[in-house]
Amino acid sequence: MGMNLVILGPPGAGKGTQAVRLAQAFSLRHLSSGDLLRAERARGSELGKKAAEYMDAGKLVPDEIIIGAVLAQLSSLGDKAGLLLDGFPRTVAQAESLDKALAEAGKRVDAVPALAVPDEMILDRITGRRTCPRCNAVYHVKTLPPAQEGICDADGTALVQRPDDTAEVVKQRLDAYHRQTAPLEAYYRKKGLLVEVDGSLEMDAVFRALSKAVRRRLGME
Ligand code: AP5
């Protein structure tokens, strides 16, 4: 049975960027609640339609909608996969539901790396982000440009800017983060699971620090 990690951090902190690399390094399944919701929107499902208005306003999708959707995806992954959760949980109620669901399957959260990035850096990271609507690969116009401008390196799809990546919506998302998600740090610190990492460094340096912190937390070094 694999281990289960939750990556925390403000919007645009680099959770998705680092989650892809960590999942590969530790052989985990990467589950992003934001990608799940965007896929539902693209399919035009009821869940996607309900989530859209909250997402575009920079607000959290209500717990009664997101908890069921993420836990259903979790249980569909089966027992063997270790998990790397990115974007979920985002409220204390979500964290409690996750603990309960994992406990019922004889599992638990093993470590919670948290990326610290000051608010002043967030706007630049988010407004420069470009994503691939097909494979979810993430680029940045300055810090991680694709080989050909506007085109995904992996599959040649035209890159897009997320509708919630505007300066006004980012303000709302940061506000939601500070009010509703930041309290999770205390929740996981109390359980001895939180590992704090400086997310303001360049990507490779953040990855090295994260991997080291997770290994140490799990007694792997
Ligand atoms: P979600 O998709 O989860 O967005 P988020 O948390 O705001 O995080 P982001 O995807 O914006 O950023 P990230 O930390 O992954 O950064 P990235 O690696 O891309 O959620 C979107 C919405 O869905 C929410 O607002 C909410 O409405 C809803 N939602 C989702 N989950 C929910 C839940 N559990 N409950 C309720 N509602 C939910 O990096 C950002 C940019 O910076 C990229 O361009 C990247 O290339 C660049 N970059 C990354 N690291 C570095 C670095 N070290 N140096 C320089 N540039 C870097």
PDB file of C-alpha atoms and ligand atoms in Angstrom:
ATOM      1  CA  MET A   1       0.000   0.000   0.000  1.00  0.00           C
ATOM      2  CA  GLY A   2       1.468   3.355  -1.032  1.00  0.00           C
ATOM      3  CA  MET A   3       1.749   6.450   1.088  1.00  0.00           C
ATOM      4  CA  ASN A   4      -0.642   9.371   0.866  1.00  0.00           C
ATOM      5  CA  LEU A   5       0.525  12.971   0.619  1.00  0.00           C
ATOM      6  CA  VAL A   6      -1.424  16.236   0.592  1.00  0.00           C
ATOM      7  CA  ILE A   7       0.318  19.268  -0.932  1.00  0.00           C
ATOM      8  CA  LEU A   8      -0.797  22.623   0.490  1.00  0.00           C
ATOM      9  CA  GLY A   9      -0.137  26.196  -0.581  1.00  0.00           C
ATOM     10  CA  PRO A  10      -1.818  29.341  -1.860  1.00  0.00           C
ATOM     11  CA  PRO A  11      -3.150  29.608  -5.436  1.00  0.00           C
ATOM     12  CA  GLY A  12      -0.262  29.740  -7.903  1.00  0.00           C
ATOM     13  CA  ALA A  13       2.271  28.542  -5.314  1.00  0.00           C
ATOM     14  CA  GLY A  14       3.438  25.755  -7.619  1.00  0.00           C
ATOM     15  CA  LYS A  15       1.399  22.870  -6.159  1.00  0.00           C
ATOM     16  CA  GLY A  16       0.521  21.396  -9.557  1.00  0.00           C
ATOM     17  CA  THR A  17       4.041  21.907 -10.945  1.00  0.00           C
ATOM     18  CA  GLN A  18       5.642  20.163  -7.977  1.00  0.00           C
ATOM     19  CA  ALA A  19       2.911  17.522  -7.608  1.00  0.00           C
ATOM     20  CA  VAL A  20       3.652  16.136 -11.082  1.00  0.00           C
ATOM     21  CA  ARG A  21       7.336  15.762 -10.197  1.00  0.00           C
ATOM     22  CA  LEU A  22       6.736  14.391  -6.695  1.00  0.00           C
ATOM     23  CA  ALA A  23       4.204  11.869  -7.984  1.00  0.00           C
ATOM     24  CA  GLN A  24       6.801  10.582 -10.411  1.00  0.00           C
ATOM     25  CA  ALA A  25       9.612  10.514  -7.849  1.00  0.00           C
ATOM     26  CA  PHE A  26       7.542   8.693  -5.195  1.00  0.00           C
ATOM     27  CA  SER A  27       5.356   6.610  -7.581  1.00  0.00           C
ATOM     28  CA  LEU A  28       2.088   8.218  -6.500  1.00  0.00           C
ATOM     29  CA  ARG A  29      -1.180   8.945  -8.325  1.00  0.00           C
ATOM     30  CA  HIS A  30      -1.601  12.698  -8.700  1.00  0.00           C
ATOM     31  CA  LEU A  31      -5.159  13.833  -8.045  1.00  0.00           C
ATOM     32  CA  SER A  32      -5.914  17.525  -8.631  1.00  0.00           C
ATOM     33  CA  SER A  33      -9.358  18.723  -7.571  1.00  0.00           C
ATOM     34  CA  GLY A  34      -9.012  21.770  -9.859  1.00  0.00           C
ATOM     35  CA  ASP A  35      -8.261  19.536 -12.871  1.00  0.00           C
ATOM     36  CA  LEU A  36     -11.194  17.302 -11.893  1.00  0.00           C
ATOM     37  CA  LEU A  37     -13.558  20.304 -11.845  1.00  0.00           C
ATOM     38  CA  ARG A  38     -12.189  21.722 -15.114  1.00  0.00           C
ATOM     39  CA  ALA A  39     -12.691  18.322 -16.786  1.00  0.00           C
ATOM     40  CA  GLU A  40     -16.309  18.273 -15.531  1.00  0.00           C
ATOM     41  CA  ARG A  41     -16.827  21.767 -16.942  1.00  0.00           C
ATOM     42  CA  ALA A  42     -15.406  20.745 -20.289  1.00  0.00           C
ATOM     43  CA  ARG A  43     -17.821  17.771 -20.363  1.00  0.00           C
ATOM     44  CA  GLY A  44     -20.723  20.072 -19.485  1.00  0.00           C
ATOM     45  CA  SER A  45     -21.805  17.869 -16.548  1.00  0.00           C
ATOM     46  CA  GLU A  46     -24.148  19.072 -13.776  1.00  0.00           C
ATOM     47  CA  LEU A  47     -21.206  19.127 -11.352  1.00  0.00           C
ATOM     48  CA  GLY A  48     -19.163  21.185 -13.825  1.00  0.00           C
ATOM     49  CA  LYS A  49     -22.001  23.662 -14.330  1.00  0.00           C
ATOM     50  CA  LYS A  50     -22.540  24.087 -10.593  1.00  0.00           C
ATOM     51  CA  ALA A  51     -18.803  24.500  -9.915  1.00  0.00           C
ATOM     52  CA  ALA A  52     -18.229  27.019 -12.743  1.00  0.00           C
ATOM     53  CA  GLU A  53     -19.877  30.007 -11.066  1.00  0.00           C
ATOM     54  CA  TYR A  54     -17.800  29.592  -7.901  1.00  0.00           C
ATOM     55  CA  MET A  55     -14.547  28.984  -9.775  1.00  0.00           C
ATOM     56  CA  ASP A  56     -14.940  32.011 -12.037  1.00  0.00           C
ATOM     57  CA  ALA A  57     -15.646  34.202  -9.006  1.00  0.00           C
ATOM     58  CA  GLY A  58     -12.544  32.898  -7.185  1.00  0.00           C
ATOM     59  CA  LYS A  59     -14.648  31.279  -4.462  1.00  0.00           C
ATOM     60  CA  LEU A  60     -14.385  27.767  -3.107  1.00  0.00           C
ATOM     61  CA  VAL A  61     -16.911  25.299  -4.454  1.00  0.00           C
ATOM     62  CA  PRO A  62     -19.152  24.370  -1.470  1.00  0.00           C
ATOM     63  CA  ASP A  63     -18.063  21.367   0.597  1.00  0.00           C
ATOM     64  CA  GLU A  64     -21.293  19.469  -0.147  1.00  0.00           C
ATOM     65  CA  ILE A  65     -20.406  19.488  -3.857  1.00  0.00           C
ATOM     66  CA  ILE A  66     -16.649  18.915  -3.836  1.00  0.00           C
ATOM     67  CA  ILE A  67     -16.290  16.321  -1.058  1.00  0.00           C
ATOM     68  CA  GLY A  68     -18.481  13.716  -2.764  1.00  0.00           C
ATOM     69  CA  ALA A  69     -16.832  14.293  -6.145  1.00  0.00           C
ATOM     70  CA  VAL A  70     -13.256  13.918  -4.885  1.00  0.00           C
ATOM     71  CA  LEU A  71     -13.968  10.968  -2.579  1.00  0.00           C
ATOM     72  CA  ALA A  72     -15.717   9.155  -5.454  1.00  0.00           C
ATOM     73  CA  GLN A  73     -12.624   9.607  -7.601  1.00  0.00           C
ATOM     74  CA  LEU A  74     -10.416   8.434  -4.729  1.00  0.00           C
ATOM     75  CA  SER A  75     -12.346   5.234  -4.228  1.00  0.00           C
ATOM     76  CA  SER A  76     -12.289   4.540  -7.974  1.00  0.00           C
ATOM     77  CA  LEU A  77      -8.482   4.461  -7.871  1.00  0.00           C
ATOM     78  CA  GLY A  78      -8.413   1.243  -5.883  1.00  0.00           C
ATOM     79  CA  ASP A  79      -6.427   0.201  -2.860  1.00  0.00           C
ATOM     80  CA  LYS A  80      -2.880  -0.103  -4.072  1.00  0.00           C
ATOM     81  CA  ALA A  81      -2.187   3.374  -5.352  1.00  0.00           C
ATOM     82  CA  GLY A  82      -0.429   5.844  -3.087  1.00  0.00           C
ATOM     83  CA  LEU A  83      -1.911   9.301  -3.563  1.00  0.00           C
ATOM     84  CA  LEU A  84      -0.742  12.843  -3.988  1.00  0.00           C
ATOM     85  CA  LEU A  85      -3.669  15.161  -3.387  1.00  0.00           C
ATOM     86  CA  ASP A  86      -3.367  18.663  -4.869  1.00  0.00           C
ATOM     87  CA  GLY A  87      -6.113  21.232  -4.177  1.00  0.00           C
ATOM     88  CA  PHE A  88      -8.043  18.982  -1.796  1.00  0.00           C
ATOM     89  CA  PRO A  89      -8.640  19.274   1.106  1.00  0.00           C
ATOM     90  CA  ARG A  90      -9.144  23.025   1.210  1.00  0.00           C
ATOM     91  CA  THR A  91     -11.310  23.418   4.312  1.00  0.00           C
ATOM     92  CA  VAL A  92     -11.206  21.729   7.715  1.00  0.00           C
ATOM     93  CA  ALA A  93     -14.488  19.925   6.868  1.00  0.00           C
ATOM     94  CA  GLN A  94     -12.856  18.506   3.718  1.00  0.00           C
ATOM     95  CA  ALA A  95      -9.800  17.385   5.722  1.00  0.00           C
ATOM     96  CA  GLU A  96     -12.019  15.612   8.249  1.00  0.00           C
ATOM     97  CA  SER A  97     -13.952  13.856   5.471  1.00  0.00           C
ATOM     98  CA  LEU A  98     -10.692  12.758   3.869  1.00  0.00           C
ATOM     99  CA  ASP A  99      -9.350  11.377   7.170  1.00  0.00           C
ATOM    100  CA  LYS A 100     -12.580   9.442   7.658  1.00  0.00           C
ATOM    101  CA  ALA A 101     -12.618   8.005   4.129  1.00  0.00           C
ATOM    102  CA  LEU A 102      -8.951   6.972   4.318  1.00  0.00           C
ATOM    103  CA  ALA A 103      -9.420   5.434   7.779  1.00  0.00           C
ATOM    104  CA  GLU A 104     -12.319   3.330   6.459  1.00  0.00           C
ATOM    105  CA  ALA A 105      -9.906   1.940   3.847  1.00  0.00           C
ATOM    106  CA  GLY A 106      -7.201   1.332   6.499  1.00  0.00           C
ATOM    107  CA  LYS A 107      -5.136   4.263   5.231  1.00  0.00           C
ATOM    108  CA  ARG A 108      -4.127   7.720   6.406  1.00  0.00           C
ATOM    109  CA  VAL A 109      -2.434  10.933   5.354  1.00  0.00           C
ATOM    110  CA  ASP A 110       1.303  10.330   5.851  1.00  0.00           C
ATOM    111  CA  ALA A 111       2.776  13.792   5.235  1.00  0.00           C
ATOM    112  CA  VAL A 112       1.609  17.270   4.244  1.00  0.00           C
ATOM    113  CA  PRO A 113       4.206  19.381   2.436  1.00  0.00           C
ATOM    114  CA  ALA A 114       3.162  23.054   2.425  1.00  0.00           C
ATOM    115  CA  LEU A 115       4.612  25.567  -0.042  1.00  0.00           C
ATOM    116  CA  ALA A 116       5.071  29.046   1.389  1.00  0.00           C
ATOM    117  CA  VAL A 117       4.972  31.820  -1.236  1.00  0.00           C
ATOM    118  CA  PRO A 118       4.340  35.490  -0.406  1.00  0.00           C
ATOM    119  CA  ASP A 119       1.174  37.079  -1.872  1.00  0.00           C
ATOM    120  CA  GLU A 120       3.288  39.595  -3.862  1.00  0.00           C
ATOM    121  CA  MET A 121       4.787  36.761  -5.945  1.00  0.00           C
ATOM    122  CA  ILE A 122       1.482  35.043  -6.632  1.00  0.00           C
ATOM    123  CA  LEU A 123       0.054  37.519  -9.127  1.00  0.00           C
ATOM    124  CA  ASP A 124       3.091  37.246 -11.407  1.00  0.00           C
ATOM    125  CA  ARG A 125       3.041  33.462 -11.333  1.00  0.00           C
ATOM    126  CA  ILE A 126      -0.674  33.231 -12.034  1.00  0.00           C
ATOM    127  CA  THR A 127      -1.039  35.859 -14.738  1.00  0.00           C
ATOM    128  CA  GLY A 128       1.971  34.376 -16.601  1.00  0.00           C
ATOM    129  CA  ARG A 129       0.606  30.831 -16.449  1.00  0.00           C
ATOM    130  CA  ARG A 130      -0.497  29.032 -19.612  1.00  0.00           C
ATOM    131  CA  THR A 131      -2.016  25.543 -19.501  1.00  0.00           C
ATOM    132  CA  CYS A 132      -2.690  22.776 -21.961  1.00  0.00           C
ATOM    133  CA  PRO A 133      -6.437  22.049 -22.072  1.00  0.00           C
ATOM    134  CA  ARG A 134      -5.738  18.524 -23.276  1.00  0.00           C
ATOM    135  CA  CYS A 135      -3.007  17.154 -20.955  1.00  0.00           C
ATOM    136  CA  ASN A 136      -3.077  19.816 -18.149  1.00  0.00           C
ATOM    137  CA  ALA A 137       0.646  20.578 -18.576  1.00  0.00           C
ATOM    138  CA  VAL A 138       1.505  23.920 -16.965  1.00  0.00           C
ATOM    139  CA  TYR A 139       3.853  26.554 -18.420  1.00  0.00           C
ATOM    140  CA  HIS A 140       4.819  30.111 -17.558  1.00  0.00           C
ATOM    141  CA  VAL A 141       5.544  32.779 -20.155  1.00  0.00           C
ATOM    142  CA  LYS A 142       8.731  33.851 -18.319  1.00  0.00           C
ATOM    143  CA  THR A 143       9.892  31.051 -16.004  1.00  0.00           C
ATOM    144  CA  LEU A 144       8.839  27.967 -17.998  1.00  0.00           C
ATOM    145  CA  PRO A 145       8.026  28.854 -21.626  1.00  0.00           C
ATOM    146  CA  PRO A 146       7.176  26.083 -24.091  1.00  0.00           C
ATOM    147  CA  ALA A 147       9.638  25.473 -26.959  1.00  0.00           C
ATOM    148  CA  GLN A 148       7.185  27.085 -29.409  1.00  0.00           C
ATOM    149  CA  GLU A 149       5.210  30.049 -28.077  1.00  0.00           C
ATOM    150  CA  GLY A 150       1.604  29.161 -27.206  1.00  0.00           C
ATOM    151  CA  ILE A 151       1.948  25.439 -28.063  1.00  0.00           C
ATOM    152  CA  CYS A 152       2.126  22.493 -25.638  1.00  0.00           C
ATOM    153  CA  ASP A 153       5.485  20.666 -25.869  1.00  0.00           C
ATOM    154  CA  ALA A 154       3.840  17.343 -25.021  1.00  0.00           C
ATOM    155  CA  ASP A 155       0.978  17.191 -27.521  1.00  0.00           C
ATOM    156  CA  GLY A 156       1.038  20.275 -29.770  1.00  0.00           C
ATOM    157  CA  THR A 157      -2.282  21.676 -28.430  1.00  0.00           C
ATOM    158  CA  ALA A 158      -2.770  25.468 -28.298  1.00  0.00           C
ATOM    159  CA  LEU A 159      -2.194  26.672 -24.731  1.00  0.00           C
ATOM    160  CA  VAL A 160      -4.883  28.641 -22.898  1.00  0.00           C
ATOM    161  CA  GLN A 161      -5.132  31.044 -19.994  1.00  0.00           C
ATOM    162  CA  ARG A 162      -7.525  29.908 -17.259  1.00  0.00           C
ATOM    163  CA  PRO A 163     -10.591  32.166 -16.893  1.00  0.00           C
ATOM    164  CA  ASP A 164      -9.858  32.523 -13.153  1.00  0.00           C
ATOM    165  CA  ASP A 165      -6.288  33.719 -13.756  1.00  0.00           C
ATOM    166  CA  THR A 166      -7.115  37.438 -13.932  1.00  0.00           C
ATOM    167  CA  ALA A 167      -5.834  39.964 -11.388  1.00  0.00           C
ATOM    168  CA  GLU A 168      -9.338  40.548  -9.903  1.00  0.00           C
ATOM    169  CA  VAL A 169     -10.160  36.871  -9.477  1.00  0.00           C
ATOM    170  CA  VAL A 170      -6.708  36.111  -8.035  1.00  0.00           C
ATOM    171  CA  LYS A 171      -7.475  38.609  -5.258  1.00  0.00           C
ATOM    172  CA  GLN A 172     -10.630  36.659  -4.379  1.00  0.00           C
ATOM    173  CA  ARG A 173      -8.792  33.333  -4.536  1.00  0.00           C
ATOM    174  CA  LEU A 174      -6.090  34.596  -2.178  1.00  0.00           C
ATOM    175  CA  ASP A 175      -8.759  35.865   0.179  1.00  0.00           C
ATOM    176  CA  ALA A 176     -10.510  32.459   0.149  1.00  0.00           C
ATOM    177  CA  TYR A 177      -7.143  30.801   0.746  1.00  0.00           C
ATOM    178  CA  HIS A 178      -6.313  32.915   3.793  1.00  0.00           C
ATOM    179  CA  ARG A 179      -9.769  32.589   5.331  1.00  0.00           C
ATOM    180  CA  GLN A 180     -10.679  28.972   4.530  1.00  0.00           C
ATOM    181  CA  THR A 181      -7.563  26.987   3.605  1.00  0.00           C
ATOM    182  CA  ALA A 182      -4.694  28.441   5.675  1.00  0.00           C
ATOM    183  CA  PRO A 183      -6.281  27.000   8.901  1.00  0.00           C
ATOM    184  CA  LEU A 184      -5.418  23.540   7.517  1.00  0.00           C
ATOM    185  CA  GLU A 185      -1.770  24.190   8.326  1.00  0.00           C
ATOM    186  CA  ALA A 186      -2.611  24.214  12.027  1.00  0.00           C
ATOM    187  CA  TYR A 187      -4.854  21.142  11.546  1.00  0.00           C
ATOM    188  CA  TYR A 188      -1.978  19.108  10.074  1.00  0.00           C
ATOM    189  CA  ARG A 189       0.719  20.638  12.289  1.00  0.00           C
ATOM    190  CA  LYS A 190      -1.178  19.399  15.341  1.00  0.00           C
ATOM    191  CA  LYS A 191      -1.076  15.907  13.864  1.00  0.00           C
ATOM    192  CA  GLY A 192       2.688  16.226  13.300  1.00  0.00           C
ATOM    193  CA  LEU A 193       2.283  15.871   9.522  1.00  0.00           C
ATOM    194  CA  LEU A 194       3.102  19.361   8.234  1.00  0.00           C
ATOM    195  CA  VAL A 195       6.425  19.968   6.454  1.00  0.00           C
ATOM    196  CA  GLU A 196       6.968  23.572   5.442  1.00  0.00           C
ATOM    197  CA  VAL A 197       8.996  24.355   2.330  1.00  0.00           C
ATOM    198  CA  ASP A 198      10.025  27.708   0.816  1.00  0.00           C
ATOM    199  CA  GLY A 199       8.091  27.843  -2.463  1.00  0.00           C
ATOM    200  CA  SER A 200       9.546  31.183  -3.552  1.00  0.00           C
ATOM    201  CA  LEU A 201      12.760  29.637  -4.918  1.00  0.00           C
ATOM    202  CA  GLU A 202      13.197  28.466  -8.514  1.00  0.00           C
ATOM    203  CA  MET A 203      11.387  25.244  -9.492  1.00  0.00           C
ATOM    204  CA  ASP A 204      14.289  22.788  -9.227  1.00  0.00           C
ATOM    205  CA  ALA A 205      15.329  24.154  -5.840  1.00  0.00           C
ATOM    206  CA  VAL A 206      11.746  23.837  -4.553  1.00  0.00           C
ATOM    207  CA  PHE A 207      11.588  20.261  -5.818  1.00  0.00           C
ATOM    208  CA  ARG A 208      14.862  19.316  -4.093  1.00  0.00           C
ATOM    209  CA  ALA A 209      13.709  20.872  -0.812  1.00  0.00           C
ATOM    210  CA  LEU A 210      10.294  19.200  -1.047  1.00  0.00           C
ATOM    211  CA  SER A 211      11.672  15.745  -1.804  1.00  0.00           C
ATOM    212  CA  LYS A 212      14.160  16.006   1.029  1.00  0.00           C
ATOM    213  CA  ALA A 213      11.541  17.212   3.504  1.00  0.00           C
ATOM    214  CA  VAL A 214       9.109  14.430   2.551  1.00  0.00           C
ATOM    215  CA  ARG A 215      11.816  11.738   2.760  1.00  0.00           C
ATOM    216  CA  ARG A 216      12.868  12.975   6.176  1.00  0.00           C
ATOM    217  CA  ARG A 217       9.274  13.140   7.422  1.00  0.00           C
ATOM    218  CA  LEU A 218       8.674   9.557   6.275  1.00  0.00           C
ATOM    219  CA  GLY A 219      11.921   8.314   7.825  1.00  0.00           C
ATOM    220  CA  MET A 220      13.399   7.512   4.389  1.00  0.00           C
ATOM    221  CA  GLU A 221      16.697   9.290   5.144  1.00  0.00           C
TER     222      GLU A 221
HETATM  223  P1  AP5 B   1      -7.099  24.908  -8.394  1.00  0.00           P
HETATM  224  O1  AP5 B   1      -7.019  24.479  -9.808  1.00  0.00           O
HETATM  225  O2  AP5 B   1      -6.771  23.932  -7.318  1.00  0.00           O
HETATM  226  O3  AP5 B   1      -6.257  26.239  -8.264  1.00  0.00           O
HETATM  227  P2  AP5 B   1      -5.336  26.830  -7.102  1.00  0.00           P
HETATM  228  O4  AP5 B   1      -5.265  26.168  -5.800  1.00  0.00           O
HETATM  229  O5  AP5 B   1      -5.732  28.242  -7.080  1.00  0.00           O
HETATM  230  O6  AP5 B   1      -3.937  26.515  -7.594  1.00  0.00           O
HETATM  231  P3  AP5 B   1      -3.397  26.799  -8.971  1.00  0.00           P
HETATM  232  O7  AP5 B   1      -3.720  25.702  -9.920  1.00  0.00           O
HETATM  233  O8  AP5 B   1      -3.786  28.204  -9.393  1.00  0.00           O
HETATM  234  O9  AP5 B   1      -1.843  26.915  -8.693  1.00  0.00           O
HETATM  235  P4  AP5 B   1      -0.722  25.865  -8.325  1.00  0.00           P
HETATM  236  O10 AP5 B   1      -0.342  26.037  -6.896  1.00  0.00           O
HETATM  237  O11 AP5 B   1      -1.046  24.490  -8.798  1.00  0.00           O
HETATM  238  O12 AP5 B   1       0.455  26.514  -9.187  1.00  0.00           O
HETATM  239  P5  AP5 B   1       1.111  26.039 -10.570  1.00  0.00           P
HETATM  240  O13 AP5 B   1       1.985  24.851 -10.337  1.00  0.00           O
HETATM  241  O14 AP5 B   1       0.121  25.996 -11.666  1.00  0.00           O
HETATM  242  O15 AP5 B   1      -8.581  25.435  -8.074  1.00  0.00           O
HETATM  243  C1  AP5 B   1      -9.271  26.278  -8.937  1.00  0.00           C
HETATM  244  C2  AP5 B   1     -10.670  26.541  -8.396  1.00  0.00           C
HETATM  245  O16 AP5 B   1     -11.404  25.300  -8.302  1.00  0.00           O
HETATM  246  C3  AP5 B   1     -10.724  27.120  -6.972  1.00  0.00           C
HETATM  247  O17 AP5 B   1     -10.614  28.527  -6.971  1.00  0.00           O
HETATM  248  C4  AP5 B   1     -12.116  26.643  -6.510  1.00  0.00           C
HETATM  249  O18 AP5 B   1     -13.146  27.432  -7.050  1.00  0.00           O
HETATM  250  C5  AP5 B   1     -12.214  25.251  -7.131  1.00  0.00           C
HETATM  251  N1  AP5 B   1     -11.729  24.187  -6.239  1.00  0.00           N
HETATM  252  C6  AP5 B   1     -10.720  23.300  -6.501  1.00  0.00           C
HETATM  253  N2  AP5 B   1     -10.545  22.460  -5.469  1.00  0.00           N
HETATM  254  C7  AP5 B   1     -11.463  22.800  -4.535  1.00  0.00           C
HETATM  255  C8  AP5 B   1     -11.764  22.317  -3.235  1.00  0.00           C
HETATM  256  N3  AP5 B   1     -11.055  21.301  -2.681  1.00  0.00           N
HETATM  257  N4  AP5 B   1     -12.767  22.911  -2.540  1.00  0.00           N
HETATM  258  C9  AP5 B   1     -13.475  23.917  -3.066  1.00  0.00           C
HETATM  259  N5  AP5 B   1     -13.235  24.439  -4.287  1.00  0.00           N
HETATM  260  C10 AP5 B   1     -12.227  23.893  -5.028  1.00  0.00           C
HETATM  261  O19 AP5 B   1       2.114  27.300 -10.781  1.00  0.00           O
HETATM  262  C11 AP5 B   1       1.596  28.584 -11.092  1.00  0.00           C
HETATM  263  C12 AP5 B   1       2.483  29.245 -12.178  1.00  0.00           C
HETATM  264  O20 AP5 B   1       3.769  29.547 -11.613  1.00  0.00           O
HETATM  265  C13 AP5 B   1       2.771  28.360 -13.396  1.00  0.00           C
HETATM  266  O21 AP5 B   1       2.796  29.141 -14.543  1.00  0.00           O
HETATM  267  C14 AP5 B   1       4.147  27.754 -13.113  1.00  0.00           C
HETATM  268  O22 AP5 B   1       4.855  27.455 -14.304  1.00  0.00           O
HETATM  269  C15 AP5 B   1       4.816  28.866 -12.306  1.00  0.00           C
HETATM  270  N6  AP5 B   1       5.715  28.372 -11.263  1.00  0.00           N
HETATM  271  C16 AP5 B   1       5.491  27.297 -10.434  1.00  0.00           C
HETATM  272  N7  AP5 B   1       6.508  27.174  -9.569  1.00  0.00           N
HETATM  273  C17 AP5 B   1       7.392  28.189  -9.852  1.00  0.00           C
HETATM  274  C18 AP5 B   1       8.660  28.597  -9.277  1.00  0.00           C
HETATM  275  N8  AP5 B   1       9.199  27.911  -8.260  1.00  0.00           N
HETATM  276  N9  AP5 B   1       9.253  29.691  -9.796  1.00  0.00           N
HETATM  277  C19 AP5 B   1       8.680  30.387 -10.818  1.00  0.00           C
HETATM  278  N10 AP5 B   1       7.501  30.048 -11.415  1.00  0.00           N
HETATM  279  C20 AP5 B   1       6.873  28.965 -10.922  1.00  0.00           C
END
